[in-house]
Amino acid sequence: MRKNKAYFEKNYFANYDEQDGNGWGFNWRASQKKRMENAVRFMGKTLKKKDLTVLEAGCATADMTRLIYENIDSIKRYDAFDISDIAIKICKTKGMDQINWMVCDLTDMNFIPNTYDLIICSEAIAYLSFDQQKVCIEKFYSYLKRGGVLFLSMHDDEYGEIFKPVLKCFRKKKIFYNKTWLWTKIEYQLFRCYRQSNKKIFRRLLRLLISNEKLMEFFNKINEIFLPNKIQHIFLLLKK
């Protein structure tokens, strides 16, 4: 069943604070920071286009938005939306004044065709049914200018033979595989314990482990050598 606005606000945004960020811990978990940094690198030259027009769909509390924003040389327009009013209120406190923040549902979005050089949708599409995903991609395609680029981040099991035909309308496709499956599995269990524990010392130890980038890289290397087919996220760069 599709998760609704109330679900996200209760479980991920209602208890936001500066230290722990949102319910996903995007601002401090080693795997999340690595994923966002890799995504920005993967977009590369696209972010350097003059007078860039951007749409970010599912911006959450703007952790990835900030990285993108800091790597854009020239912004003409940056629209970002999330399903949650709480998330957007948090975004508005983060000082990125050139961004137009909006509350919007992926299934109800309605933007002007041929408007954007770059559309970013990181993970958010995973919460839609397949039919809704198809409609969403078609809308993204229409919102892009000719030569514009759609960035999608998906879990490995979402990008399969059923989904690939949905993307055939795009002229070019680049793929990047995040081989972070092993560490993500370990980190997720540590993170779940962190969120459930009330013991300060135990939480402090867990936080040190969860945020340790060297530890993450160690397990990522094991993943790459011994589990090369185990992939956590796939990045797609699709050109209209």
Short mmCIF file of C-alpha atoms in Angstrom, two decimals:
data_model
loop_
_atom_site.label_atom_id
_atom_site.label_comp_id
_atom_site.label_asym_id
_atom_site.label_seq_id
_atom_site.Cartn_x
_atom_site.Cartn_y
_atom_site.Cartn_z
CA MET A 1 0.00 0.00 0.00
CA ARG A 2 1.29 3.47 -0.89
CA LYS A 3 2.58 5.47 2.06
CA ASN A 4 0.75 8.77 2.46
CA LYS A 5 1.62 12.24 3.72
CA ALA A 6 0.63 11.48 7.32
CA TYR A 7 2.94 8.45 7.38
CA PHE A 8 6.00 10.45 6.28
CA GLU A 9 5.28 13.35 8.62
CA LYS A 10 4.85 11.07 11.64
CA ASN A 11 7.79 8.75 10.98
CA TYR A 12 10.40 10.96 9.30
CA PHE A 13 9.79 14.67 9.81
CA ALA A 14 7.86 15.32 13.04
CA ASN A 15 10.86 14.79 15.33
CA TYR A 16 13.45 16.59 13.20
CA ASP A 17 16.38 18.12 15.07
CA GLU A 18 19.75 19.60 14.16
CA GLN A 19 21.80 16.63 15.40
CA ASP A 20 19.84 13.68 13.99
CA GLY A 21 18.15 15.46 11.09
CA ASN A 22 15.13 13.67 9.66
CA GLY A 23 14.02 10.10 10.34
CA TRP A 24 16.37 8.74 7.67
CA GLY A 25 19.40 10.42 9.24
CA PHE A 26 20.49 11.79 5.86
CA ASN A 27 22.72 14.46 7.39
CA TRP A 28 25.04 12.11 9.33
CA ARG A 29 24.73 8.44 8.30
CA ALA A 30 27.88 7.49 6.38
CA SER A 31 25.98 5.61 3.65
CA GLN A 32 23.56 8.47 3.03
CA LYS A 33 26.29 11.09 2.84
CA LYS A 34 28.24 8.85 0.43
CA ARG A 35 25.17 8.28 -1.75
CA MET A 36 24.41 12.00 -1.99
CA GLU A 37 28.03 12.92 -2.75
CA ASN A 38 28.18 10.23 -5.46
CA ALA A 39 24.94 11.54 -6.94
CA VAL A 40 26.27 15.09 -7.21
CA ARG A 41 29.50 13.81 -8.81
CA PHE A 42 27.49 11.71 -11.25
CA MET A 43 25.46 14.75 -12.35
CA GLY A 44 28.80 16.46 -12.96
CA LYS A 45 28.77 18.71 -16.03
CA THR A 46 25.00 19.06 -15.95
CA LEU A 47 25.29 21.18 -12.79
CA LYS A 48 27.75 23.52 -14.52
CA LYS A 49 25.36 24.65 -17.24
CA LYS A 50 24.83 28.43 -17.36
CA ASP A 51 21.47 29.72 -16.10
CA LEU A 52 20.40 26.25 -14.97
CA THR A 53 16.70 25.55 -14.40
CA VAL A 54 16.11 22.75 -11.88
CA LEU A 55 13.17 20.80 -10.50
CA GLU A 56 13.79 18.58 -7.47
CA ALA A 57 10.99 16.13 -6.72
CA GLY A 58 10.89 14.78 -3.17
CA CYS A 59 13.46 17.07 -1.55
CA ALA A 60 12.72 15.90 2.04
CA THR A 61 14.62 18.20 4.43
CA ALA A 62 17.05 19.49 1.78
CA ASP A 63 20.20 17.55 2.74
CA MET A 64 20.89 16.51 -0.85
CA THR A 65 19.46 19.81 -2.09
CA ARG A 66 22.20 21.69 -0.27
CA LEU A 67 24.94 19.64 -1.96
CA ILE A 68 23.37 20.21 -5.36
CA TYR A 69 22.84 23.90 -4.68
CA GLU A 70 26.48 24.37 -3.63
CA ASN A 71 27.72 22.71 -6.83
CA ILE A 72 25.65 24.76 -9.28
CA ASP A 73 27.58 27.64 -10.85
CA SER A 74 24.64 29.59 -12.27
CA ILE A 75 21.00 29.23 -11.19
CA LYS A 76 18.18 30.74 -13.19
CA ARG A 77 15.42 28.82 -11.43
CA TYR A 78 15.33 26.09 -8.79
CA ASP A 79 11.97 24.59 -7.79
CA ALA A 80 11.89 21.94 -5.07
CA PHE A 81 8.94 20.14 -3.56
CA ASP A 82 8.01 17.48 -1.05
CA ILE A 83 4.76 15.88 0.04
CA SER A 84 5.27 17.09 3.63
CA ASP A 85 4.43 20.57 4.94
CA ILE A 86 6.76 19.91 7.88
CA ALA A 87 9.68 19.04 5.57
CA ILE A 88 9.18 22.18 3.48
CA LYS A 89 9.04 24.38 6.61
CA ILE A 90 12.41 22.89 7.60
CA CYS A 91 13.81 23.50 4.10
CA LYS A 92 12.86 27.17 4.31
CA THR A 93 15.06 27.63 7.39
CA LYS A 94 18.24 26.48 5.61
CA GLY A 95 19.11 29.70 3.83
CA MET A 96 18.96 28.66 0.16
CA ASP A 97 17.10 31.78 -0.87
CA GLN A 98 17.12 31.16 -4.62
CA ILE A 99 15.05 27.99 -4.23
CA ASN A 100 11.27 28.08 -4.61
CA TRP A 101 9.98 25.57 -2.01
CA MET A 102 6.60 23.92 -2.59
CA VAL A 103 4.36 21.29 -1.01
CA CYS A 104 3.33 18.86 -3.73
CA ASP A 105 2.59 15.16 -4.24
CA LEU A 106 4.42 13.34 -7.04
CA THR A 107 1.07 11.98 -8.22
CA ASP A 108 -0.47 15.47 -8.46
CA MET A 109 2.40 17.55 -9.85
CA ASN A 110 1.57 19.90 -12.70
CA PHE A 111 4.42 22.01 -14.09
CA ILE A 112 4.87 23.84 -17.38
CA PRO A 113 6.25 21.63 -20.21
CA ASN A 114 9.73 22.29 -21.64
CA THR A 115 10.83 24.28 -18.57
CA TYR A 116 13.74 22.49 -16.90
CA ASP A 117 17.35 21.67 -17.82
CA LEU A 118 17.57 19.19 -14.93
CA ILE A 119 15.00 17.22 -12.95
CA ILE A 120 16.15 15.33 -9.85
CA CYS A 121 14.17 12.55 -8.21
CA SER A 122 16.18 10.69 -5.58
CA GLU A 123 14.45 7.62 -4.08
CA ALA A 124 11.02 9.28 -3.97
CA ILE A 125 9.67 7.38 -6.96
CA ALA A 126 10.08 4.13 -5.01
CA TYR A 127 7.02 5.01 -2.95
CA LEU A 128 4.72 4.96 -5.98
CA SER A 129 3.00 2.01 -7.63
CA PHE A 130 4.38 0.95 -11.01
CA ASP A 131 1.52 2.63 -12.89
CA GLN A 132 2.11 5.84 -10.95
CA GLN A 133 5.84 5.62 -11.67
CA LYS A 134 5.11 5.36 -15.39
CA VAL A 135 2.91 8.47 -15.33
CA CYS A 136 5.51 10.28 -13.22
CA ILE A 137 8.32 9.56 -15.72
CA GLU A 138 6.10 10.70 -18.61
CA LYS A 139 5.45 13.97 -16.77
CA PHE A 140 9.15 14.48 -16.03
CA TYR A 141 9.90 13.94 -19.71
CA SER A 142 7.38 16.62 -20.71
CA TYR A 143 8.74 19.13 -18.17
CA LEU A 144 12.30 18.83 -19.53
CA LYS A 145 13.63 21.07 -22.27
CA ARG A 146 15.02 19.39 -25.36
CA GLY A 147 18.45 18.14 -24.27
CA GLY A 148 17.43 18.32 -20.61
CA VAL A 149 18.44 15.63 -18.14
CA LEU A 150 16.50 13.54 -15.62
CA PHE A 151 18.45 12.16 -12.64
CA LEU A 152 16.85 9.15 -10.96
CA SER A 153 18.10 7.27 -7.91
CA MET A 154 16.52 3.87 -7.38
CA HIS A 155 17.06 0.73 -5.36
CA ASP A 156 18.60 -2.14 -7.31
CA ASP A 157 15.46 -4.29 -7.22
CA GLU A 158 13.30 -1.46 -8.65
CA TYR A 159 15.26 -1.12 -11.88
CA GLY A 160 14.37 -4.33 -13.68
CA GLU A 161 13.07 -5.55 -17.02
CA ILE A 162 9.58 -4.29 -16.23
CA PHE A 163 10.75 -0.73 -15.57
CA LYS A 164 13.29 -0.31 -18.38
CA PRO A 165 10.71 0.14 -21.21
CA VAL A 166 9.31 3.18 -19.36
CA LEU A 167 12.59 5.00 -20.07
CA LYS A 168 12.79 4.31 -23.81
CA CYS A 169 11.56 7.81 -24.63
CA PHE A 170 14.94 9.21 -23.56
CA ARG A 171 17.71 9.51 -26.15
CA LYS A 172 20.71 8.75 -23.93
CA LYS A 173 21.22 6.88 -20.69
CA LYS A 174 24.13 6.70 -18.23
CA ILE A 175 24.14 4.31 -15.27
CA PHE A 176 26.16 4.31 -12.06
CA TYR A 177 26.05 1.43 -9.59
CA ASN A 178 26.54 2.09 -5.88
CA LYS A 179 28.19 -1.04 -4.50
CA THR A 180 27.29 -0.28 -0.90
CA TRP A 181 24.90 -3.16 -0.25
CA LEU A 182 26.88 -4.83 2.55
CA TRP A 183 27.55 -1.67 4.56
CA THR A 184 23.99 -0.44 4.10
CA LYS A 185 22.63 -3.68 5.58
CA ILE A 186 24.97 -3.40 8.56
CA GLU A 187 24.39 0.31 9.04
CA TYR A 188 20.62 -0.02 8.86
CA GLN A 189 20.56 -2.47 11.77
CA LEU A 190 22.83 -0.18 13.81
CA PHE A 191 20.62 2.79 12.94
CA ARG A 192 17.47 0.97 13.98
CA CYS A 193 19.06 0.18 17.37
CA TYR A 194 20.15 3.82 17.65
CA ARG A 195 16.60 5.08 17.15
CA GLN A 196 15.12 2.61 19.62
CA SER A 197 17.66 2.97 22.44
CA ASN A 198 17.37 5.42 25.35
CA LYS A 199 20.85 4.75 26.75
CA LYS A 200 23.14 7.71 26.05
CA ILE A 201 26.43 5.77 26.09
CA PHE A 202 25.05 3.07 23.79
CA ARG A 203 23.63 5.70 21.42
CA ARG A 204 26.96 7.54 21.38
CA LEU A 205 28.82 4.35 20.44
CA LEU A 206 26.28 3.49 17.74
CA ARG A 207 26.51 6.98 16.31
CA LEU A 208 30.29 6.73 16.06
CA LEU A 209 29.94 3.48 14.10
CA ILE A 210 27.09 4.67 11.85
CA SER A 211 28.85 7.90 10.90
CA ASN A 212 32.32 6.36 10.44
CA GLU A 213 33.22 6.84 6.79
CA LYS A 214 36.43 4.78 7.00
CA LEU A 215 34.48 1.83 8.39
CA MET A 216 31.97 2.24 5.60
CA GLU A 217 34.70 2.29 2.94
CA PHE A 218 36.19 -0.90 4.40
CA PHE A 219 32.90 -2.78 3.99
CA ASN A 220 32.32 -1.19 0.58
CA LYS A 221 35.67 -2.60 -0.57
CA ILE A 222 34.67 -6.07 0.69
CA ASN A 223 31.38 -5.64 -1.16
CA GLU A 224 33.20 -4.70 -4.38
CA ILE A 225 35.64 -7.64 -4.21
CA PHE A 226 33.52 -10.48 -2.85
CA LEU A 227 29.95 -9.38 -3.64
CA PRO A 228 30.28 -7.48 -6.95
CA ASN A 229 26.68 -8.17 -7.95
CA LYS A 230 25.25 -6.81 -4.71
CA ILE A 231 24.24 -3.23 -5.44
CA GLN A 232 22.25 -0.95 -3.16
CA HIS A 233 21.39 1.99 -5.40
CA ILE A 234 21.40 2.68 -9.12
CA PHE A 235 21.77 6.19 -10.53
CA LEU A 236 20.31 6.96 -13.94
CA LEU A 237 21.10 10.05 -16.00
CA LEU A 238 18.58 10.27 -18.83
CA LYS A 239 18.77 12.81 -21.64
CA LYS A 240 15.71 14.00 -23.55
#
